[in-house]
Coordinates of C-alpha atoms and ligand atoms in Angstrom, one line a residue:
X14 CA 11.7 -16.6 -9.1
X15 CA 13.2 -13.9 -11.4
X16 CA 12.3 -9.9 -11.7
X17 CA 12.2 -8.6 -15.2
X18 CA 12.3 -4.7 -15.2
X19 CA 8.9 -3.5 -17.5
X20 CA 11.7 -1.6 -19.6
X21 CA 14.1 -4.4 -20.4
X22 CA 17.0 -2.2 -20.4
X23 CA 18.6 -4.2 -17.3
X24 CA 18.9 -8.0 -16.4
X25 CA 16.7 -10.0 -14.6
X26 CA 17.6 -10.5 -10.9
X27 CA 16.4 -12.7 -7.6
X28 CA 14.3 -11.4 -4.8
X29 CA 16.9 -10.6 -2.9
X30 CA 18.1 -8.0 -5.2
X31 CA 14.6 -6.7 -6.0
X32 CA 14.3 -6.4 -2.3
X33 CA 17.4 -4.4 -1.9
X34 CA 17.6 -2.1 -4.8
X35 CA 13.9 -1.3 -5.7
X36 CA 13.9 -0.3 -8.9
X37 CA 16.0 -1.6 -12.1
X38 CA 19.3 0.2 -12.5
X39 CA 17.0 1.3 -15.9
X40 CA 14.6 3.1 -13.7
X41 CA 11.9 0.3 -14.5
X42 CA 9.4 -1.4 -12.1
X43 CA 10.9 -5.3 -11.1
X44 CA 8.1 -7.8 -11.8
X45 CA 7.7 -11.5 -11.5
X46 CA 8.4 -13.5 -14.5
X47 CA 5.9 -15.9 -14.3
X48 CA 2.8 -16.1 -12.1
X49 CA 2.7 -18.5 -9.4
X50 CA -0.7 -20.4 -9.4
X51 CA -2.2 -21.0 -6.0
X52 CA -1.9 -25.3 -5.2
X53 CA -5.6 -26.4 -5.7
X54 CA -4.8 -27.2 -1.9
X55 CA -4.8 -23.7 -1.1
X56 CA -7.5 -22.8 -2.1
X57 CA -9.6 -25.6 -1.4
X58 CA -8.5 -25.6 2.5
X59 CA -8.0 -22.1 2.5
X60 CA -11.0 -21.2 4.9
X61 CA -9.4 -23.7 7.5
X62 CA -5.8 -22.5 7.5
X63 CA -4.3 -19.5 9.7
X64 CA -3.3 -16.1 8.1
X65 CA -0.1 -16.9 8.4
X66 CA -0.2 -20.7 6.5
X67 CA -1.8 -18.5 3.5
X68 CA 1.2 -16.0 4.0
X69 CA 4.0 -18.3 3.9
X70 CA 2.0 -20.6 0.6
X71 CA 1.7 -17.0 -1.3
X72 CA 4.7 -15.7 -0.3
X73 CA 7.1 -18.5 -1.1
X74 CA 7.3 -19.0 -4.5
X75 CA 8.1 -15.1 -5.0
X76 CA 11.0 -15.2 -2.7
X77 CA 12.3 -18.5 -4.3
X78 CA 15.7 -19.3 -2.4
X79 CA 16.2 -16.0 -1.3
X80 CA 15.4 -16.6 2.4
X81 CA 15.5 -19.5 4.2
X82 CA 11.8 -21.5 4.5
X83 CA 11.9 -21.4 8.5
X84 CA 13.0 -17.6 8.6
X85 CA 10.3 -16.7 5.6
X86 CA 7.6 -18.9 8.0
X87 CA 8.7 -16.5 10.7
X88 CA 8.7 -13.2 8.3
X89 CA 5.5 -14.1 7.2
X90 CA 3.3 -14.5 10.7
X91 CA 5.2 -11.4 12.0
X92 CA 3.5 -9.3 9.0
X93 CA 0.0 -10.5 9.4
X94 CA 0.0 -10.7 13.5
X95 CA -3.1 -8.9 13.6
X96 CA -7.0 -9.3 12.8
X97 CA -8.6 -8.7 9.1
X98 CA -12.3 -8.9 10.1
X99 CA -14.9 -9.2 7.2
X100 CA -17.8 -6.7 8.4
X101 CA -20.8 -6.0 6.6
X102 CA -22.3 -2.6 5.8
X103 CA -25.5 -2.7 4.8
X104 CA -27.0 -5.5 2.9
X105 CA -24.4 -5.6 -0.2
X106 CA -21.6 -4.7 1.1
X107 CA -19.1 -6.4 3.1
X108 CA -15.6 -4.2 4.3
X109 CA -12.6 -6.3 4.7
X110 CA -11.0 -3.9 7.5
X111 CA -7.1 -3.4 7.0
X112 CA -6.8 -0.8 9.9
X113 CA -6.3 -3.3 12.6
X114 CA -1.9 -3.1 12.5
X115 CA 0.6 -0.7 15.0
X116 CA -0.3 2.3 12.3
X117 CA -4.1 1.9 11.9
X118 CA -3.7 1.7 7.9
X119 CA -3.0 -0.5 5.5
X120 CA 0.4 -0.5 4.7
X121 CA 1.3 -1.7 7.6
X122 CA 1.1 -5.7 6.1
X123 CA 3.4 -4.6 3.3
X124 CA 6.1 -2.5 5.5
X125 CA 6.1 -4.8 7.8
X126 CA 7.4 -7.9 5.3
X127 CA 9.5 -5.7 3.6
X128 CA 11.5 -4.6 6.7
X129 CA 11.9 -7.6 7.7
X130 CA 13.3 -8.5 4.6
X131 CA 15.4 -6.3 4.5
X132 CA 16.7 -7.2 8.2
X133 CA 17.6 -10.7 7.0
X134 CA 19.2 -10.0 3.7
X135 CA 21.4 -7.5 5.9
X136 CA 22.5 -10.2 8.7
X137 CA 23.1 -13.0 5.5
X138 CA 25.4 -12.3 2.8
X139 CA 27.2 -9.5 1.6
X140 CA 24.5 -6.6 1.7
X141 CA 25.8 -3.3 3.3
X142 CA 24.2 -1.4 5.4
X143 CA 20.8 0.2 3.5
X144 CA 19.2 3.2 4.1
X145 CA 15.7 3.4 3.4
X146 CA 14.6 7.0 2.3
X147 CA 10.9 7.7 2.0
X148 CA 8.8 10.8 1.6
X149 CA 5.3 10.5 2.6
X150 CA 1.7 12.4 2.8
X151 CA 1.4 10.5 6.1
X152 CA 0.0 6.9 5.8
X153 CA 3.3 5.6 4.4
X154 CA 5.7 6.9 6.7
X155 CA 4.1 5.6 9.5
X156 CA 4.1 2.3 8.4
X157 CA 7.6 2.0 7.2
X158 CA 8.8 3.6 10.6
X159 CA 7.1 1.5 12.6
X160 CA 7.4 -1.8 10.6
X161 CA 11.6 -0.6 10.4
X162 CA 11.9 -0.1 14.0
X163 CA 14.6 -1.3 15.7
X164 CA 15.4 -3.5 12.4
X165 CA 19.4 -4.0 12.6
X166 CA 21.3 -3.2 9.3
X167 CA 18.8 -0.7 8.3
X168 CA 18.3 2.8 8.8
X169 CA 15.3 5.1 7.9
X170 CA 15.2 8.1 6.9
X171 CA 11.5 9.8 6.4
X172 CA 10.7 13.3 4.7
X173 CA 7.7 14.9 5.6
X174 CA 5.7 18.4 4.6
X175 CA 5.7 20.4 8.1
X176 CA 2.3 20.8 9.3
X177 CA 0.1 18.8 6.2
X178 CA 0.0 15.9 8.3
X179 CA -2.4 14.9 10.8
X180 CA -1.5 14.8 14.6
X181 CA -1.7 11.0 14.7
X182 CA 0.0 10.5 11.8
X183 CA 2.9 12.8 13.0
X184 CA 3.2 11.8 16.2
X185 CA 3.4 8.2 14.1
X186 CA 6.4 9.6 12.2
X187 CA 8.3 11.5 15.0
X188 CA 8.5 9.5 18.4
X189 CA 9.9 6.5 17.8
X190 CA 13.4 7.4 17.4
X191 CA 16.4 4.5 17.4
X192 CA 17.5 3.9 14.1
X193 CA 14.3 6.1 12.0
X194 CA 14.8 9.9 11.5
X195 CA 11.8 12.2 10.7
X196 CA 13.1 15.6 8.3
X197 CA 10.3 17.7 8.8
X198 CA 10.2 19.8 5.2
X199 CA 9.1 23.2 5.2
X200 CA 7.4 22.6 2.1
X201 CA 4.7 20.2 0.4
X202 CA 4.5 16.6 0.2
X203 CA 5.8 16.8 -3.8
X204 CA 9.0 19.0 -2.5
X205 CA 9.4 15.9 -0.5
X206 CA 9.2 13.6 -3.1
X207 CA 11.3 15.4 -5.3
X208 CA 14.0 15.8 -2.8
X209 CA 14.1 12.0 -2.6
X210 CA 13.8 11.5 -6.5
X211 CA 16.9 13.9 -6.4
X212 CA 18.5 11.6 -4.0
X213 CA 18.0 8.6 -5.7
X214 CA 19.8 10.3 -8.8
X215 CA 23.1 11.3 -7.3
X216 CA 26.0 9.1 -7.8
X217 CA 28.3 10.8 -5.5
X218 CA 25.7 9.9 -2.6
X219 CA 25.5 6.7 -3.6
X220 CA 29.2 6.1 -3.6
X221 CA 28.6 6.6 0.3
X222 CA 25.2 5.4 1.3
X223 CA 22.7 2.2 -0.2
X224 CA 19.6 3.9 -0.4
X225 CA 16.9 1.8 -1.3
X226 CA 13.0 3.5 -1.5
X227 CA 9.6 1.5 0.8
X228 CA 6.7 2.2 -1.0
X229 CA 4.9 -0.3 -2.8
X230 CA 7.7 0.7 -6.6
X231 CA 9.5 -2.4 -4.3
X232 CA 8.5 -6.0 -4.8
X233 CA 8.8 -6.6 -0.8
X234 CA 6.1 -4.1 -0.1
X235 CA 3.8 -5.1 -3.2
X236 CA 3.2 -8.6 -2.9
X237 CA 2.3 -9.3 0.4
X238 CA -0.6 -7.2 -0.6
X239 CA -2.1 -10.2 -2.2
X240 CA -3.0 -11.5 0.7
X241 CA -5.5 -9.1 1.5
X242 CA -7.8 -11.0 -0.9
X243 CA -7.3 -14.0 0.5
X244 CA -8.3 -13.3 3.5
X245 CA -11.0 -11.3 2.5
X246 CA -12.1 -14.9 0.8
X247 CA -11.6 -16.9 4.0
X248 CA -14.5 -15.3 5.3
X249 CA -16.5 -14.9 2.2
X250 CA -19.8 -17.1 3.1
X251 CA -18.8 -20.0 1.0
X252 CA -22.6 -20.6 -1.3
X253 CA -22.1 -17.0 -2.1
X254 CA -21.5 -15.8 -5.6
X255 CA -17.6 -14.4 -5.9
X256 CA -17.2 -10.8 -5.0
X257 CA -17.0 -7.3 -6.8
X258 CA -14.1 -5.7 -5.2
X259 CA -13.5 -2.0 -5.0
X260 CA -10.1 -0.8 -4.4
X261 CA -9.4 2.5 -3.1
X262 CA -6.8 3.6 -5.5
X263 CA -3.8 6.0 -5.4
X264 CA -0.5 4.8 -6.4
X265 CA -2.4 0.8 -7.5
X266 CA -0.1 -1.6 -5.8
X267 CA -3.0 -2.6 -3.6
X268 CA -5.3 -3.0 -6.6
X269 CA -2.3 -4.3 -9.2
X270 CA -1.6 -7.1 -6.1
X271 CA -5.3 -7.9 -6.2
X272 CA -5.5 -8.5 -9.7
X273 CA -2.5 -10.7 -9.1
X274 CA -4.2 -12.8 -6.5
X275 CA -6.7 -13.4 -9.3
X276 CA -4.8 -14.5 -11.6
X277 CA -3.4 -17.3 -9.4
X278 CA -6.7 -18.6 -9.7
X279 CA -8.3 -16.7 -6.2
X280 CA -11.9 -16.8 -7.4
X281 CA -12.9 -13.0 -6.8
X282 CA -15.4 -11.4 -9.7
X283 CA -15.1 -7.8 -11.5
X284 CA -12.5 -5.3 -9.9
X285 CA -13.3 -1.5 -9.4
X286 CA -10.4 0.9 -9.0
X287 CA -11.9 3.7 -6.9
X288 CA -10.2 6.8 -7.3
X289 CA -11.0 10.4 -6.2
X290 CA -10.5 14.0 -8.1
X291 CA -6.8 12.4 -8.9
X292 CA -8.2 10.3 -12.0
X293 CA -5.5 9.5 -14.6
X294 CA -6.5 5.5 -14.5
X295 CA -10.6 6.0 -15.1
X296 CA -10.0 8.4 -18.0
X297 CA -7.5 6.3 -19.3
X298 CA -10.2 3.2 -19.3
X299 CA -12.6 5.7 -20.7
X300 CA -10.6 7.1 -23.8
X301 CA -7.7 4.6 -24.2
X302 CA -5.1 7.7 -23.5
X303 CA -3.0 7.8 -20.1
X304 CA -2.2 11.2 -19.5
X305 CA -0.6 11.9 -16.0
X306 CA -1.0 15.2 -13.9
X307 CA 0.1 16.8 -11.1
X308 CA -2.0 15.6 -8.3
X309 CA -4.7 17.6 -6.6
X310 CA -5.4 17.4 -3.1
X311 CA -8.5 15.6 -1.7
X312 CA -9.9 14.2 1.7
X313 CA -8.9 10.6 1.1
X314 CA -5.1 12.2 0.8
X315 CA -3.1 8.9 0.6
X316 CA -5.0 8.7 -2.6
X317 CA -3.6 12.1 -4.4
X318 CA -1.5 10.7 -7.0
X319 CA -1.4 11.9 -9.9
X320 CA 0.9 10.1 -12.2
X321 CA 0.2 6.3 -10.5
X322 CA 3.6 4.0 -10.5
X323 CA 1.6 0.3 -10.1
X324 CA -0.3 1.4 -13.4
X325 CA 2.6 -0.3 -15.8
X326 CA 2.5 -3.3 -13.5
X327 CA -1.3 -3.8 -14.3
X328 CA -0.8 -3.1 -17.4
X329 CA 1.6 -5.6 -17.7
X330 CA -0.7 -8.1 -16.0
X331 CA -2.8 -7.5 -18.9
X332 CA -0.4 -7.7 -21.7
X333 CA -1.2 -4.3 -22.5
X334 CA -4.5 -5.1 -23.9
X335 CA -7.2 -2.6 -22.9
X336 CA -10.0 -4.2 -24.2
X337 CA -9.1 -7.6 -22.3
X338 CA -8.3 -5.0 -19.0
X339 CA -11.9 -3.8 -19.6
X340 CA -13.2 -6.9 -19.3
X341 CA -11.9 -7.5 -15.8
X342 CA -11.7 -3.5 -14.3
X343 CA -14.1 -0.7 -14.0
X344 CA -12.8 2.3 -13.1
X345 CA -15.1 5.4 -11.8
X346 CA -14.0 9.3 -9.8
X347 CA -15.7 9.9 -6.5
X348 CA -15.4 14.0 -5.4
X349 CA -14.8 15.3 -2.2
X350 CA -18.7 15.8 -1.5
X351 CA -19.7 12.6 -2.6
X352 CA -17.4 11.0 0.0
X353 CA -18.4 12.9 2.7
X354 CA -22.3 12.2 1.8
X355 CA -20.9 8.0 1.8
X356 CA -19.7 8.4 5.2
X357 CA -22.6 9.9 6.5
X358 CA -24.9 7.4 4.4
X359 CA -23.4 4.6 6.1
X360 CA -23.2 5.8 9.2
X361 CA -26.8 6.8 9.5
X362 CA -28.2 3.7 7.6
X363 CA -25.8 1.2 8.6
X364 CA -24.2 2.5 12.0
X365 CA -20.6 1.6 10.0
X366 CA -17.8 4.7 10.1
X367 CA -16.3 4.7 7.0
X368 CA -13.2 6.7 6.2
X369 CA -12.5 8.5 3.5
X370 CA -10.5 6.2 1.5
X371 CA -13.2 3.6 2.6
X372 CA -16.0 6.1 1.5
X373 CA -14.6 6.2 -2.1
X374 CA -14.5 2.8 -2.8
X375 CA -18.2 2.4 -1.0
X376 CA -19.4 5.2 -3.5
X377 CA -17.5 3.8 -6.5
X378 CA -19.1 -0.1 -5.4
X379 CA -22.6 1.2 -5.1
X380 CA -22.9 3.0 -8.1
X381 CA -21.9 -0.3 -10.0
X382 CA -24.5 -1.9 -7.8
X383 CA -27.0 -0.1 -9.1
X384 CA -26.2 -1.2 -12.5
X385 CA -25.2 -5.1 -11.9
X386 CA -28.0 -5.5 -8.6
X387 CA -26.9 -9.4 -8.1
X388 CA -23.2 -8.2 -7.2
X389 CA -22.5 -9.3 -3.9
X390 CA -20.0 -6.3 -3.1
X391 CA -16.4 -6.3 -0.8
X392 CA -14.4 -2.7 -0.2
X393 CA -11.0 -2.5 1.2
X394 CA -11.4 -0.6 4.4
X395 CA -7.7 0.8 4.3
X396 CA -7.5 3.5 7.1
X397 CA -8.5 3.7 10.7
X398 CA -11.4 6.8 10.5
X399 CA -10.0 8.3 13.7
X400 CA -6.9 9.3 11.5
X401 CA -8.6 11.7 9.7
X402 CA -10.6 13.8 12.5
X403 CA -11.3 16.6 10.2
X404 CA -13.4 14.9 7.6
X405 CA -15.2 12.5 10.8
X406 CA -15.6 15.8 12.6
X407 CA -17.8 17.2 9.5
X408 CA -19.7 14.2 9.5
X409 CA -20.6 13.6 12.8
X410 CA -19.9 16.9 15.0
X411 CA -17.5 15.6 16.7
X412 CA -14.3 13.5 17.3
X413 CA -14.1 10.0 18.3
X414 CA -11.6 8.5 20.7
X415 CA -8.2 7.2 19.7
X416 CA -7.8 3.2 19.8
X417 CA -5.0 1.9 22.1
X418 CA -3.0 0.9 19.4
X419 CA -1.5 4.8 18.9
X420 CA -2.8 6.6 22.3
X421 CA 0.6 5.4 23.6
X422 CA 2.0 7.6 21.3
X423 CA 0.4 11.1 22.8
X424 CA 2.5 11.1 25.5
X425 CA 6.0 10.2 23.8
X426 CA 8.0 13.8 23.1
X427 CA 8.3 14.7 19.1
X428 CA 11.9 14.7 17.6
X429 CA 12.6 16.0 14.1
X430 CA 15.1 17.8 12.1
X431 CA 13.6 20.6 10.3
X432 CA 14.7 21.2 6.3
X433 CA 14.9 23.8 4.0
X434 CA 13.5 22.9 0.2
X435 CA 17.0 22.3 -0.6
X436 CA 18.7 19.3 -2.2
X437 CA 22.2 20.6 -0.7
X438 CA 20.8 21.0 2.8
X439 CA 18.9 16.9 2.6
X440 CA 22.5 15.4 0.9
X441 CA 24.6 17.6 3.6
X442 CA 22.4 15.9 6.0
X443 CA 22.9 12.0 4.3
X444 CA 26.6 12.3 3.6
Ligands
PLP502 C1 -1.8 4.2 0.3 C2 -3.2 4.2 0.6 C3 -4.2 3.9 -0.4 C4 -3.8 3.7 -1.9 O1 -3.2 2.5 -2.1 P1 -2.4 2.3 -3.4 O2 -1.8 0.9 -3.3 O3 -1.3 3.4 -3.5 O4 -3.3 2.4 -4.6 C5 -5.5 3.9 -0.1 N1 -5.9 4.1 1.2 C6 -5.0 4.4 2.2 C7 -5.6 4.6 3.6 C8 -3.7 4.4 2.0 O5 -2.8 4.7 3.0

């Protein structure tokens, strides 16, 4: 398989390079250049296979000959070595629950394929030495730390805003130590970002380190995210008409990968990209014009993007036609209140927790519902609820007990080097 970049300024290149470098030397997004259709096999055995059979028959014709079949087999049951229960809520609804990996959110499938990766591309060949720099509200960073750690070849280095994040996620960010290093910014999560961008730009750093970026801009992190669906349709009751699917949406890789799946021929119904106050993608399916902002903060915080990469990439998907992306997406803005009345809703109806990334994409599903009242609904779950004690707290007047899974974590001591909001200070620190 070969990687076009969506501005056509640079050549097409193998996974393996995708992988390493992230983005197109022409600062464009990598994607595939044809779409792999699922073997009729597949799908028609798919309830019967394990989670990681499905991985490796998804995953293989994107890496091509980039990895070896019995290290990509391997690869590919280390990422998904944990449970994706199907769970209803309520009547319509069924939650596809992504919170059950070592950081209690999502992104945990993606970071940990990528790493991986990223470990065997630097043990074969001629890659040096990479350095993974990330900045993260908090979900991300976790994810790519943990998946990372201990990876040989590869070292991590993760920027965070001091004091935005919550105490699990932190302690997620700052105790593992080995080869990942936590700068603890004294400023917000987009000084963070833009630190990074800077990074990325300056050829005198990369003269002395490979930096390559994790989040979902990279191939490795992006596509395993398929997956998702299919096991979400594993466990779909098999007489049952095919899902809606609402996608809580921030940066769209999840909900780009998604679309994906369905285009290789997973039979899922109508898509619903579920956004909160941060709403460049529903206003652009409303009046045809993408206008990106500065991104406001919210509850469901891993969703505060304002200016979404993954967009292009569904775009793309689409062959830039908004009438035939209408069609197949609905797109609606779910507040701050509204989420918190979902989350109480379905706990006092349904006895189900949502969080608050969860909530928006419950909120977004049911009003569809009440339009379309056949549609069999499935949300991606995408967060643990205990990780954001604040919003739960409001809810239910109190806090609920941390799973095993990160308690382990409360007891390690925190190490982090503290930065200025200063681009000298963060290259001093790299070179
Ligand atoms: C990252 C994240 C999202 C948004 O996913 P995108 O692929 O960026 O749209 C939603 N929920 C949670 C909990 C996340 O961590």
């Amino acid at each position: 398989m070969k990687y076009y970049s969506l501005r056509h300024q640079s050549p097409p290149v193998d996974f393996r390079t995708a992988t390493v470098t992230g983005q197109a030397p022409d600062g464009g997004l990598y994607f595939p250049e044809a779409i792999p259709r699922f073997p009729g096999g597949l799908l028609r055995e798919l309830r019967s296979l394990s989670r990681s059979t499905v991985a490796l028959n998804v995953m293989r014709p994107y890496v091509g000959a980039a990895i070896a079949d019995s290290d990509l087999q391997r690869i590919c049951a280390e990422a998904v070595d944990f449970d994706f229960p199907l769970v209803s809520v309520g009547p319509e609804v069924s939650a596809l629950e992504l919170f059950h990996g070592p950081t209690l959110a999502f992104k945990d499938v993606g970071a940990r394929f990528m790493s991986r990766c990223l470990g065997y591309f630097a043990q074969h060949g001629d890659t040096p030495p990479v350095t993974v720099l990330v900045a993260t509200s908090g979900d991300t960073g976790g994810a790519v730390a943990s998946g990372f750690l201990g990876v040989p070849g590869v070292e991590v280095v993760i920027l965070y805003p001091s004091g935005k994040v919550s105490p699990v996620q932190e302690q997620q960010l700052t105790t593992l130590g080995q080869n990942i290093t936590a700068l603890e910014v004294s400023g917000t999560f987009d000084d963070c970002q833009a630190l990074v961008k800077r990074a990325f730009q300056d050829p005198e750093l990369a003269r002395r380190r490979f930096l390559t970026s994790a989040n979902s801009i990279n191939v490795a992190r992006w596509l395993p995210q398929q997956l998702y669906y299919c096991f979400a349709w594993q466990q779909w009751p098999a007489q049952a008409p095919a899902p809606v699917v609402s996608v809580p949406s921030g940066n769209f890789g999840n909900l780009c990968a998604g679309l994906l799946a369905q285009a290789s021929g997973l039979p899922l119904g109508h898509f619903i990209a579920a956004c909160n106050a941060n709403e460049p993608v529903p206003a652009y399916l409303r009046t045809g014009t993408f206008t990106p902002r500065a991104a406001i903060p919210t509850f469901s915080n891993a969703m505060d993007v304002g200016n979404p990469s993954n967009f292009a990439r569904i775009m793309e998907l689409f062959d830039n036609d908004l009438g035939r992306l209408r069609t197949a997406l609905s797109a609606d803005t779910v507040s701050d209140a509204d989420t918190v009345a979902a989350i109480r809703t379905a706990w006092e109806e349904h006895g189900y927790l949502l969080d608050p990334h969860g909530a928006v994409a419950y909120t977004a599903l049911r009003r569809y519902q009440a339009q379309h009242p056949a549609a069999p609904g499935l949300i991606l779950a995408t967060a643990h609820p205990v990780k954001f004690p604040n919003v739960i707290e409001l809810v239910l007047g109190r806090t609920i007990p941390l799973p095993a899974a990160v308690q382990h974590l409360q007891d390690r001591p925190k190490r982090s080097v503290p930065l200025a909001v200063d681009y000298e200070q963060l290259k001093a620190y790299l070179m």
